[in-house]
Amino acid sequence: MSENIIVPTMAEMLAQGKQPEVLFWVGCAGSFDDRAKRITKALVKILNHSKVEFAVLGTEESCSGDPAKRAGNEFLFQMQAMMNIEVLNAYEAKKIVTACPHCFNTLKNEYPELGGNYEVVHHTEFLKSLLDTGRLTIEGGQYKGKKITFHDPCYLGRANNVYEAPRELIKKLDSELVEMKRSKANGLCCGAGGAQMFKDAEKGNKEINIERTEDAIETNSEIIATGCPFCNTMMTDGVKVTENDAKVKVLDIAELIANAQDL
């Protein structure tokens, strides 16, 4: 970790008698997956840069339970959720920001019935609010004039109707946003959702992530922007398999903004 990354925990904040503005829910991918850790770092740099008081749960954060629930293990999901809710409620968490649409959807829509009521926002929505209030300014930087296409994560778009925040952030980079033929409500899944990421493919003649990557390649964009660590993995694999990795990069919205600001 470089010296400009400051990540306080909720426990440290409590010890100082402070309540952060937001709790940053990192998620399993953002904590353990080497590629997704770069998204976590990019978001933390932006939060530090924008002087947002935030904290993480650290080792007190457990899996949100999304993969267990999608795979049909409701009992395990409820156990994981109840554990998290106890911790979140003990810290009196009010507002949660996460870079993972799966965690976002689960915390926002499935925790309330188990006693976990919080304002939950996806990181693209939060960054957009920082932009709107003048706490974050975005310069085009290295992305000025570049063609960027955005892949809508299922749990961000169709499940929660968040389509505009990521697109508005991309436009602020002075880049050219090019839509795929299947986008927004008609977007195609990357193939990882519903716990599919963790199982072998079923019979067929083509992987979904290849089909989706071809949609993106068709736009002639230099960058495929994502807002989900799972989508990032699937699209990165798709770019490699279709041998486009020399000319197409897959980056999270947070990485685009952090890179453009030289954070």
GROMACS .gro file of C-alpha atoms in nm:
model
  263
    1MET     CA    1   0.000   0.000   0.000
    2SER     CA    2   0.134   0.340  -0.090
    3GLU     CA    3   0.160   0.610   0.175
    4ASN     CA    4  -0.126   0.818   0.034
    5ILE     CA    5  -0.388   0.554   0.112
    6ILE     CA    6  -0.561   0.607   0.447
    7VAL     CA    7  -0.820   0.347   0.546
    8PRO     CA    8  -0.958   0.380   0.900
    9THR     CA    9  -1.173   0.104   1.051
   10MET     CA   10  -1.508   0.156   1.222
   11ALA     CA   11  -1.348   0.030   1.546
   12GLU     CA   12  -1.079   0.301   1.525
   13MET     CA   13  -1.342   0.566   1.452
   14LEU     CA   14  -1.552   0.451   1.749
   15ALA     CA   15  -1.247   0.468   1.976
   16GLN     CA   16  -1.205   0.833   1.874
   17GLY     CA   17  -1.574   0.900   1.937
   18LYS     CA   18  -1.635   0.966   1.567
   19GLN     CA   19  -1.905   0.851   1.327
   20PRO     CA   20  -1.787   0.851   0.962
   21GLU     CA   21  -1.993   1.004   0.684
   22VAL     CA   22  -2.004   0.667   0.507
   23LEU     CA   23  -1.913   0.307   0.573
   24PHE     CA   24  -1.723   0.163   0.276
   25TRP     CA   25  -1.832  -0.199   0.229
   26VAL     CA   26  -1.538  -0.355   0.046
   27GLY     CA   27  -1.685  -0.697  -0.037
   28CYS     CA   28  -1.506  -1.030  -0.087
   29ALA     CA   29  -1.378  -0.950  -0.437
   30GLY     CA   30  -1.249  -0.608  -0.336
   31SER     CA   31  -1.074  -0.760  -0.034
   32PHE     CA   32  -0.923  -1.079  -0.172
   33ASP     CA   33  -0.911  -1.074  -0.553
   34ASP     CA   34  -0.585  -0.915  -0.671
   35ARG     CA   35  -0.749  -0.743  -0.969
   36ALA     CA   36  -1.045  -0.613  -0.767
   37LYS     CA   37  -0.811  -0.481  -0.495
   38ARG     CA   38  -0.698  -0.222  -0.750
   39ILE     CA   39  -1.059  -0.098  -0.775
   40THR     CA   40  -1.074  -0.075  -0.394
   41LYS     CA   41  -0.751   0.127  -0.386
   42ALA     CA   42  -0.872   0.359  -0.664
   43LEU     CA   43  -1.195   0.431  -0.475
   44VAL     CA   44  -1.010   0.490  -0.147
   45LYS     CA   45  -0.777   0.736  -0.323
   46ILE     CA   46  -1.078   0.928  -0.456
   47LEU     CA   47  -1.245   0.932  -0.112
   48ASN     CA   48  -0.922   1.057   0.051
   49HIS     CA   49  -0.878   1.317  -0.226
   50SER     CA   50  -1.239   1.438  -0.183
   51LYS     CA   51  -1.193   1.455   0.196
   52VAL     CA   52  -1.475   1.209   0.262
   53GLU     CA   53  -1.469   1.074   0.617
   54PHE     CA   54  -1.519   0.702   0.569
   55ALA     CA   55  -1.432   0.378   0.745
   56VAL     CA   56  -1.431   0.006   0.668
   57LEU     CA   57  -1.526  -0.285   0.891
   58GLY     CA   58  -1.194  -0.457   0.821
   59THR     CA   59  -1.183  -0.811   0.964
   60GLU     CA   60  -1.536  -0.762   1.103
   61GLU     CA   61  -1.678  -0.762   0.748
   62SER     CA   62  -1.803  -1.099   0.629
   63CYS     CA   63  -1.945  -1.204   0.290
   64SER     CA   64  -2.280  -1.033   0.222
   65GLY     CA   65  -2.432  -1.374   0.151
   66ASP     CA   66  -2.519  -1.299  -0.212
   67PRO     CA   67  -2.349  -1.608  -0.366
   68ALA     CA   68  -2.509  -1.839  -0.107
   69LYS     CA   69  -2.857  -1.696  -0.169
   70ARG     CA   70  -2.825  -1.706  -0.549
   71ALA     CA   71  -2.701  -2.065  -0.533
   72GLY     CA   72  -3.011  -2.157  -0.332
   73ASN     CA   73  -2.868  -2.186   0.020
   74GLU     CA   74  -3.110  -1.956   0.201
   75PHE     CA   75  -3.003  -2.083   0.543
   76LEU     CA   76  -2.637  -1.993   0.489
   77PHE     CA   77  -2.738  -1.656   0.344
   78GLN     CA   78  -2.943  -1.569   0.652
   79MET     CA   79  -2.659  -1.673   0.884
   80GLN     CA   80  -2.411  -1.453   0.697
   81ALA     CA   81  -2.656  -1.163   0.676
   82MET     CA   82  -2.750  -1.175   1.047
   83MET     CA   83  -2.382  -1.170   1.145
   84ASN     CA   84  -2.320  -0.862   0.931
   85ILE     CA   85  -2.637  -0.688   1.048
   86GLU     CA   86  -2.533  -0.733   1.413
   87VAL     CA   87  -2.199  -0.568   1.341
   88LEU     CA   88  -2.347  -0.287   1.128
   89ASN     CA   89  -2.617  -0.210   1.384
   90ALA     CA   90  -2.364  -0.212   1.670
   91TYR     CA   91  -2.172   0.062   1.485
   92GLU     CA   92  -2.500   0.243   1.406
   93ALA     CA   93  -2.413   0.247   1.037
   94LYS     CA   94  -2.640   0.478   0.840
   95LYS     CA   95  -2.493   0.513   0.491
   96ILE     CA   96  -2.303   0.238   0.310
   97VAL     CA   97  -2.105   0.274  -0.014
   98THR     CA   98  -1.986  -0.031  -0.207
   99ALA     CA   99  -1.814  -0.093  -0.541
  100CYS     CA  100  -1.986  -0.431  -0.583
  101PRO     CA  101  -2.342  -0.437  -0.725
  102HIS     CA  102  -2.399  -0.780  -0.567
  103CYS     CA  103  -2.325  -0.648  -0.217
  104PHE     CA  104  -2.518  -0.329  -0.305
  105ASN     CA  105  -2.831  -0.519  -0.409
  106THR     CA  106  -2.820  -0.759  -0.113
  107LEU     CA  107  -2.757  -0.495   0.155
  108LYS     CA  108  -3.013  -0.258   0.003
  109ASN     CA  109  -3.297  -0.493  -0.082
  110GLU     CA  110  -3.255  -0.812   0.122
  111TYR     CA  111  -3.111  -0.699   0.456
  112PRO     CA  112  -3.413  -0.485   0.564
  113GLU     CA  113  -3.638  -0.788   0.621
  114LEU     CA  114  -3.371  -0.929   0.853
  115GLY     CA  115  -3.340  -0.607   1.055
  116GLY     CA  116  -3.068  -0.427   0.858
  117ASN     CA  117  -3.195  -0.089   0.739
  118TYR     CA  118  -2.936   0.136   0.579
  119GLU     CA  119  -2.901   0.386   0.297
  120VAL     CA  120  -2.696   0.186   0.047
  121VAL     CA  121  -2.538   0.344  -0.261
  122HIS     CA  122  -2.323   0.208  -0.540
  123HIS     CA  123  -1.987   0.379  -0.573
  124THR     CA  124  -2.081   0.533  -0.910
  125GLU     CA  125  -2.385   0.700  -0.747
  126PHE     CA  126  -2.171   0.824  -0.459
  127LEU     CA  127  -1.901   0.961  -0.690
  128LYS     CA  128  -2.172   1.134  -0.892
  129SER     CA  129  -2.304   1.298  -0.572
  130LEU     CA  130  -1.949   1.415  -0.485
  131LEU     CA  131  -1.927   1.563  -0.833
  132ASP     CA  132  -2.268   1.734  -0.804
  133THR     CA  133  -2.177   1.894  -0.470
  134GLY     CA  134  -1.838   2.014  -0.593
  135ARG     CA  135  -1.634   1.792  -0.363
  136LEU     CA  136  -1.489   1.606  -0.660
  137THR     CA  137  -1.381   1.757  -0.989
  138ILE     CA  138  -1.305   1.534  -1.284
  139GLU     CA  139  -1.059   1.625  -1.557
  140GLY     CA  140  -1.040   1.427  -1.880
  141GLY     CA  141  -0.668   1.370  -1.847
  142GLN     CA  142  -0.544   1.065  -2.033
  143TYR     CA  143  -0.897   0.965  -2.142
  144LYS     CA  144  -0.983   1.284  -2.329
  145GLY     CA  145  -1.132   1.193  -2.667
  146LYS     CA  146  -1.098   0.816  -2.612
  147LYS     CA  147  -1.382   0.583  -2.701
  148ILE     CA  148  -1.523   0.413  -2.391
  149THR     CA  149  -1.813   0.169  -2.375
  150PHE     CA  150  -1.995   0.086  -2.051
  151HIS     CA  151  -2.110  -0.264  -1.960
  152ASP     CA  152  -2.415  -0.249  -1.731
  153PRO     CA  153  -2.388  -0.487  -1.432
  154CYS     CA  154  -2.717  -0.678  -1.393
  155TYR     CA  155  -2.756  -0.598  -1.023
  156LEU     CA  156  -2.687  -0.229  -1.080
  157GLY     CA  157  -2.895  -0.178  -1.393
  158ARG     CA  158  -3.192  -0.407  -1.433
  159ALA     CA  159  -3.219  -0.494  -1.063
  160ASN     CA  160  -3.184  -0.140  -0.925
  161ASN     CA  161  -3.238   0.091  -1.222
  162VAL     CA  162  -2.902   0.270  -1.190
  163TYR     CA  163  -2.800   0.353  -1.547
  164GLU     CA  164  -2.710   0.721  -1.560
  165ALA     CA  165  -2.457   0.773  -1.279
  166PRO     CA  166  -2.177   0.566  -1.439
  167ARG     CA  167  -2.243   0.717  -1.781
  168GLU     CA  168  -2.235   1.073  -1.653
  169LEU     CA  169  -1.900   1.005  -1.486
  170ILE     CA  170  -1.758   0.866  -1.812
  171LYS     CA  171  -1.876   1.174  -2.002
  172LYS     CA  172  -1.700   1.397  -1.746
  173LEU     CA  173  -1.370   1.240  -1.859
  174ASP     CA  174  -1.419   1.424  -2.193
  175SER     CA  175  -1.426   1.084  -2.358
  176GLU     CA  176  -1.664   0.952  -2.620
  177LEU     CA  177  -1.920   0.719  -2.463
  178VAL     CA  178  -2.019   0.455  -2.720
  179GLU     CA  179  -2.317   0.233  -2.636
  180MET     CA  180  -2.319  -0.138  -2.719
  181LYS     CA  181  -2.613  -0.262  -2.925
  182ARG     CA  182  -2.739  -0.430  -2.606
  183SER     CA  183  -2.722  -0.179  -2.324
  184LYS     CA  184  -2.912  -0.041  -2.023
  185ALA     CA  185  -3.235  -0.241  -1.971
  186ASN     CA  186  -3.147  -0.458  -2.273
  187GLY     CA  187  -2.789  -0.523  -2.155
  188LEU     CA  188  -2.650  -0.875  -2.157
  189CYS     CA  189  -2.516  -1.042  -1.843
  190CYS     CA  190  -2.139  -1.096  -1.828
  191GLY     CA  191  -2.207  -1.454  -1.716
  192ALA     CA  192  -2.090  -1.427  -1.352
  193GLY     CA  193  -2.411  -1.335  -1.168
  194GLY     CA  194  -2.636  -1.574  -0.980
  195ALA     CA  195  -2.327  -1.750  -0.837
  196GLN     CA  196  -2.242  -1.871  -1.191
  197MET     CA  197  -1.891  -1.731  -1.136
  198PHE     CA  198  -1.815  -2.022  -0.902
  199LYS     CA  199  -1.937  -2.317  -1.106
  200ASP     CA  200  -1.847  -2.487  -1.431
  201ALA     CA  201  -2.021  -2.377  -1.748
  202GLU     CA  202  -2.323  -2.574  -1.860
  203LYS     CA  203  -2.352  -2.735  -2.204
  204GLY     CA  204  -2.357  -2.496  -2.496
  205ASN     CA  205  -2.137  -2.375  -2.780
  206LYS     CA  206  -2.025  -2.038  -2.642
  207GLU     CA  207  -1.945  -1.876  -2.309
  208ILE     CA  208  -2.165  -1.577  -2.220
  209ASN     CA  209  -1.867  -1.357  -2.138
  210ILE     CA  210  -1.730  -1.410  -2.491
  211GLU     CA  211  -2.065  -1.310  -2.642
  212ARG     CA  212  -2.072  -0.999  -2.424
  213THR     CA  213  -1.710  -0.907  -2.496
  214GLU     CA  214  -1.785  -0.928  -2.870
  215ASP     CA  215  -2.065  -0.671  -2.817
  216ALA     CA  216  -1.806  -0.440  -2.660
  217ILE     CA  217  -1.537  -0.502  -2.924
  218GLU     CA  218  -1.791  -0.415  -3.196
  219THR     CA  219  -1.805  -0.057  -3.065
  220ASN     CA  220  -1.434  -0.008  -3.149
  221SER     CA  221  -1.380   0.132  -2.800
  222GLU     CA  222  -1.033   0.142  -2.644
  223ILE     CA  223  -1.175   0.089  -2.298
  224ILE     CA  224  -1.455  -0.128  -2.159
  225ALA     CA  225  -1.573   0.042  -1.839
  226THR     CA  226  -1.739  -0.165  -1.568
  227GLY     CA  227  -1.890  -0.099  -1.228
  228CYS     CA  228  -1.861  -0.450  -1.084
  229PRO     CA  229  -1.561  -0.669  -0.991
  230PHE     CA  230  -1.734  -0.981  -1.132
  231CYS     CA  231  -1.807  -0.811  -1.466
  232ASN     CA  232  -1.447  -0.687  -1.468
  233THR     CA  233  -1.314  -1.044  -1.440
  234MET     CA  234  -1.548  -1.181  -1.707
  235MET     CA  235  -1.483  -0.901  -1.956
  236THR     CA  236  -1.106  -0.915  -1.895
  237ASP     CA  237  -1.113  -1.291  -1.966
  238GLY     CA  238  -1.325  -1.226  -2.276
  239VAL     CA  239  -1.078  -0.969  -2.406
  240LYS     CA  240  -0.792  -1.219  -2.358
  241VAL     CA  241  -0.975  -1.512  -2.518
  242THR     CA  242  -1.071  -1.302  -2.822
  243GLU     CA  243  -0.707  -1.182  -2.838
  244ASN     CA  244  -0.794  -0.815  -2.804
  245ASP     CA  245  -0.594  -0.751  -2.487
  246ALA     CA  246  -0.327  -0.553  -2.674
  247LYS     CA  247  -0.577  -0.288  -2.782
  248VAL     CA  248  -0.865  -0.297  -2.531
  249LYS     CA  249  -0.845  -0.233  -2.156
  250VAL     CA  250  -1.108  -0.322  -1.896
  251LEU     CA  251  -1.128  -0.068  -1.613
  252ASP     CA  252  -1.369   0.013  -1.332
  253ILE     CA  253  -1.521   0.363  -1.328
  254ALA     CA  254  -1.330   0.437  -1.005
  255GLU     CA  255  -1.002   0.344  -1.176
  256LEU     CA  256  -1.079   0.572  -1.472
  257ILE     CA  257  -1.141   0.868  -1.241
  258ALA     CA  258  -0.839   0.797  -1.016
  259ASN     CA  259  -0.612   0.757  -1.321
  260ALA     CA  260  -0.744   1.073  -1.485
  261GLN     CA  261  -0.674   1.271  -1.167
  262ASP     CA  262  -0.327   1.110  -1.127
  263LEU     CA  263  -0.422   0.992  -0.778
   0.00000   0.00000   0.00000
